[in-house]
């Protein structure tokens, strides 16, 4: 009985630690400005979930809403940040969460794990989206993306995250 109780405490603390590690980053004014520029006509219907890779090198932004999603999934932006400026290093067209940072690397950057389903795919699966030296592949349903199973990595954006509303700038109507 003691062993069962101890196992429950350990499991609960691991779950709490995993949950804390997946907390979205604080709102970044530079990122909000970048997203507002991208979403111009869809500000009132856009939601986003952002995550920073553990090394701080990349920011992943999962956009949801009618302008960003279709039957196959939603848009995932892969951004590098220099100072207060964001630069796109990939835009994955039909991704579904969870979004993972995999241990495997291509051209010096870690592959991204995204889930694909819908849009004609009847049984969903996870794929590794590689970096080609300039950008991440844009369509996870065709090569160079490859189907994977149980690849080591960490979840950066969970499937159950509701996202934040992207609202118009306070100085614009």
mmCIF file of C-alpha atoms in Angstrom:
data_model
loop_
_atom_site.group_PDB
_atom_site.id
_atom_site.type_symbol
_atom_site.label_atom_id
_atom_site.label_comp_id
_atom_site.label_asym_id
_atom_site.label_seq_id
_atom_site.Cartn_x
_atom_site.Cartn_y
_atom_site.Cartn_z
ATOM 1 C CA UNK A 1 0.000 0.000 0.000
ATOM 2 C CA UNK A 2 2.854 2.364 0.863
ATOM 3 C CA UNK A 3 4.511 1.627 -2.479
ATOM 4 C CA UNK A 4 1.291 2.467 -4.329
ATOM 5 C CA UNK A 5 0.948 5.769 -2.440
ATOM 6 C CA UNK A 6 4.598 6.651 -3.122
ATOM 7 C CA UNK A 7 4.148 5.853 -6.812
ATOM 8 C CA UNK A 8 1.080 8.110 -6.936
ATOM 9 C CA UNK A 9 3.039 10.994 -5.363
ATOM 10 C CA UNK A 10 5.910 10.534 -7.842
ATOM 11 C CA UNK A 11 3.508 10.346 -10.794
ATOM 12 C CA UNK A 12 1.669 13.467 -9.632
ATOM 13 C CA UNK A 13 4.899 15.423 -9.223
ATOM 14 C CA UNK A 14 6.117 14.328 -12.664
ATOM 15 C CA UNK A 15 2.806 15.350 -14.190
ATOM 16 C CA UNK A 16 2.952 18.722 -12.424
ATOM 17 C CA UNK A 17 6.540 19.230 -13.618
ATOM 18 C CA UNK A 18 5.623 18.356 -17.194
ATOM 19 C CA UNK A 19 2.670 20.698 -17.014
ATOM 20 C CA UNK A 20 4.826 23.554 -15.713
ATOM 21 C CA UNK A 21 7.410 22.978 -18.454
ATOM 22 C CA UNK A 22 4.680 23.446 -21.081
ATOM 23 C CA UNK A 23 3.395 26.777 -19.772
ATOM 24 C CA UNK A 24 3.131 29.274 -22.637
ATOM 25 C CA UNK A 25 5.738 32.054 -22.607
ATOM 26 C CA UNK A 26 4.668 35.498 -21.436
ATOM 27 C CA UNK A 27 3.207 37.730 -24.114
ATOM 28 C CA UNK A 28 5.963 39.322 -26.157
ATOM 29 C CA UNK A 29 5.090 42.714 -27.715
ATOM 30 C CA UNK A 30 7.412 42.055 -30.689
ATOM 31 C CA UNK A 31 5.724 38.710 -31.373
ATOM 32 C CA UNK A 32 2.252 40.242 -31.041
ATOM 33 C CA UNK A 33 3.238 42.964 -33.550
ATOM 34 C CA UNK A 34 4.590 40.313 -35.963
ATOM 35 C CA UNK A 35 1.375 38.285 -35.692
ATOM 36 C CA UNK A 36 -0.834 41.363 -36.136
ATOM 37 C CA UNK A 37 1.023 42.173 -39.360
ATOM 38 C CA UNK A 38 0.468 38.587 -40.595
ATOM 39 C CA UNK A 39 -3.205 38.398 -39.599
ATOM 40 C CA UNK A 40 -4.331 41.856 -40.778
ATOM 41 C CA UNK A 41 -7.812 40.886 -42.031
ATOM 42 C CA UNK A 42 -8.354 38.077 -39.526
ATOM 43 C CA UNK A 43 -7.460 39.679 -36.200
ATOM 44 C CA UNK A 44 -10.888 39.142 -34.674
ATOM 45 C CA UNK A 45 -10.913 35.378 -35.401
ATOM 46 C CA UNK A 46 -7.249 34.476 -34.855
ATOM 47 C CA UNK A 47 -6.033 32.574 -31.809
ATOM 48 C CA UNK A 48 -2.433 31.577 -31.254
ATOM 49 C CA UNK A 49 -0.340 29.385 -29.016
ATOM 50 C CA UNK A 50 3.362 30.228 -28.787
ATOM 51 C CA UNK A 51 6.267 28.205 -27.431
ATOM 52 C CA UNK A 52 9.958 28.939 -27.221
ATOM 53 C CA UNK A 53 12.396 26.088 -27.752
ATOM 54 C CA UNK A 54 14.439 25.241 -24.636
ATOM 55 C CA UNK A 55 17.584 26.769 -26.151
ATOM 56 C CA UNK A 56 15.665 29.987 -26.888
ATOM 57 C CA UNK A 57 16.638 29.771 -30.566
ATOM 58 C CA UNK A 58 13.163 29.420 -32.073
ATOM 59 C CA UNK A 59 9.602 30.413 -31.377
ATOM 60 C CA UNK A 60 6.802 28.195 -32.639
ATOM 61 C CA UNK A 61 3.397 29.805 -33.151
ATOM 62 C CA UNK A 62 0.335 27.652 -33.800
ATOM 63 C CA UNK A 63 -2.371 29.796 -35.446
ATOM 64 C CA UNK A 64 -6.010 28.741 -35.317
ATOM 65 C CA UNK A 65 -9.199 30.232 -36.692
ATOM 66 C CA UNK A 66 -11.044 30.170 -40.018
ATOM 67 C CA UNK A 67 -8.229 31.894 -41.930
ATOM 68 C CA UNK A 68 -5.560 29.498 -40.629
ATOM 69 C CA UNK A 69 -7.239 26.097 -40.495
ATOM 70 C CA UNK A 70 -8.745 23.683 -42.951
ATOM 71 C CA UNK A 71 -9.806 20.066 -42.879
ATOM 72 C CA UNK A 72 -6.151 18.968 -42.704
ATOM 73 C CA UNK A 73 -5.060 21.163 -39.796
ATOM 74 C CA UNK A 74 -3.880 24.664 -38.948
ATOM 75 C CA UNK A 75 -0.852 26.869 -39.667
ATOM 76 C CA UNK A 76 2.380 26.561 -37.687
ATOM 77 C CA UNK A 77 4.891 29.407 -37.918
ATOM 78 C CA UNK A 78 8.548 28.674 -37.140
ATOM 79 C CA UNK A 79 10.371 31.870 -36.235
ATOM 80 C CA UNK A 80 13.876 32.960 -35.302
ATOM 81 C CA UNK A 81 14.223 36.070 -33.166
ATOM 82 C CA UNK A 82 16.992 38.627 -33.400
ATOM 83 C CA UNK A 83 16.544 41.443 -30.909
ATOM 84 C CA UNK A 84 12.954 42.632 -31.294
ATOM 85 C CA UNK A 85 12.587 41.229 -34.826
ATOM 86 C CA UNK A 86 11.154 37.892 -35.876
ATOM 87 C CA UNK A 87 12.155 36.138 -39.098
ATOM 88 C CA UNK A 88 10.322 33.187 -40.601
ATOM 89 C CA UNK A 89 12.297 29.966 -41.057
ATOM 90 C CA UNK A 90 9.238 27.945 -41.893
ATOM 91 C CA UNK A 91 5.504 27.884 -42.256
ATOM 92 C CA UNK A 92 3.876 24.497 -41.980
ATOM 93 C CA UNK A 93 0.530 24.584 -43.732
ATOM 94 C CA UNK A 94 -1.474 21.711 -42.259
ATOM 95 C CA UNK A 95 -0.310 20.803 -38.780
ATOM 96 C CA UNK A 96 -2.179 19.552 -35.766
ATOM 97 C CA UNK A 97 -1.030 19.702 -32.162
ATOM 98 C CA UNK A 98 0.730 18.317 -30.291
ATOM 99 C CA UNK A 99 3.771 20.068 -31.727
ATOM 100 C CA UNK A 100 7.039 18.515 -30.604
ATOM 101 C CA UNK A 101 10.722 19.373 -30.804
ATOM 102 C CA UNK A 102 12.383 16.099 -31.741
ATOM 103 C CA UNK A 103 15.870 14.974 -30.772
ATOM 104 C CA UNK A 104 16.711 14.128 -34.394
ATOM 105 C CA UNK A 105 18.349 16.890 -36.446
ATOM 106 C CA UNK A 106 18.601 17.840 -40.100
ATOM 107 C CA UNK A 107 21.106 20.463 -41.317
ATOM 108 C CA UNK A 108 21.945 21.519 -37.753
ATOM 109 C CA UNK A 109 18.390 22.108 -36.526
ATOM 110 C CA UNK A 110 16.108 19.820 -34.621
ATOM 111 C CA UNK A 111 13.196 18.364 -36.575
ATOM 112 C CA UNK A 112 9.653 19.275 -35.578
ATOM 113 C CA UNK A 113 7.065 16.621 -34.821
ATOM 114 C CA UNK A 114 3.525 17.461 -35.916
ATOM 115 C CA UNK A 115 0.391 15.386 -36.113
ATOM 116 C CA UNK A 116 -1.399 15.082 -39.452
ATOM 117 C CA UNK A 117 -5.003 13.989 -39.928
ATOM 118 C CA UNK A 118 -8.072 14.987 -41.912
ATOM 119 C CA UNK A 119 -8.025 16.405 -45.419
ATOM 120 C CA UNK A 120 -8.218 12.877 -46.798
ATOM 121 C CA UNK A 121 -6.010 11.250 -44.149
ATOM 122 C CA UNK A 122 -8.351 8.859 -42.370
ATOM 123 C CA UNK A 123 -5.958 7.642 -39.665
ATOM 124 C CA UNK A 124 -3.808 10.376 -38.157
ATOM 125 C CA UNK A 125 -0.102 9.964 -37.463
ATOM 126 C CA UNK A 126 2.964 11.959 -36.403
ATOM 127 C CA UNK A 127 5.600 13.150 -38.857
ATOM 128 C CA UNK A 128 9.066 14.645 -38.527
ATOM 129 C CA UNK A 129 9.348 17.929 -40.417
ATOM 130 C CA UNK A 130 13.003 18.577 -41.346
ATOM 131 C CA UNK A 131 15.004 21.752 -41.930
ATOM 132 C CA UNK A 132 16.630 21.988 -45.392
ATOM 133 C CA UNK A 133 19.373 24.441 -44.477
ATOM 134 C CA UNK A 134 17.158 27.491 -45.077
ATOM 135 C CA UNK A 135 13.595 26.609 -44.032
ATOM 136 C CA UNK A 136 11.446 23.906 -42.513
ATOM 137 C CA UNK A 137 9.396 21.885 -45.013
ATOM 138 C CA UNK A 138 5.986 23.476 -45.567
ATOM 139 C CA UNK A 139 3.768 20.436 -46.080
ATOM 140 C CA UNK A 140 3.987 17.635 -43.516
ATOM 141 C CA UNK A 141 1.967 15.234 -45.676
ATOM 142 C CA UNK A 142 4.636 14.822 -48.385
ATOM 143 C CA UNK A 143 8.421 14.231 -48.428
ATOM 144 C CA UNK A 144 10.790 15.357 -47.073
ATOM 145 C CA UNK A 145 8.515 14.979 -44.021
ATOM 146 C CA UNK A 146 8.583 11.379 -42.804
ATOM 147 C CA UNK A 147 6.170 9.355 -40.712
ATOM 148 C CA UNK A 148 7.535 8.535 -37.251
ATOM 149 C CA UNK A 149 6.504 6.489 -34.244
ATOM 150 C CA UNK A 150 7.569 7.182 -30.689
ATOM 151 C CA UNK A 151 10.502 9.424 -31.674
ATOM 152 C CA UNK A 152 12.271 10.983 -28.689
ATOM 153 C CA UNK A 153 11.532 14.654 -28.147
ATOM 154 C CA UNK A 154 9.520 17.056 -26.055
ATOM 155 C CA UNK A 155 6.074 18.533 -26.471
ATOM 156 C CA UNK A 156 6.117 22.310 -26.854
ATOM 157 C CA UNK A 157 2.469 22.890 -27.798
ATOM 158 C CA UNK A 158 -0.137 20.523 -26.390
ATOM 159 C CA UNK A 159 -3.295 19.580 -28.255
ATOM 160 C CA UNK A 160 -5.497 20.809 -25.392
ATOM 161 C CA UNK A 161 -4.159 24.385 -25.288
ATOM 162 C CA UNK A 162 -6.933 26.833 -26.202
ATOM 163 C CA UNK A 163 -4.621 29.571 -27.469
ATOM 164 C CA UNK A 164 -4.785 33.307 -26.897
ATOM 165 C CA UNK A 165 -6.925 35.738 -28.836
ATOM 166 C CA UNK A 166 -5.006 38.013 -31.189
ATOM 167 C CA UNK A 167 -6.645 41.365 -30.830
ATOM 168 C CA UNK A 168 -6.196 44.565 -32.844
ATOM 169 C CA UNK A 169 -3.566 47.012 -31.695
ATOM 170 C CA UNK A 170 -4.999 49.481 -29.134
ATOM 171 C CA UNK A 171 -4.018 52.392 -31.407
ATOM 172 C CA UNK A 172 -5.917 51.000 -34.425
ATOM 173 C CA UNK A 173 -9.690 50.554 -34.839
#
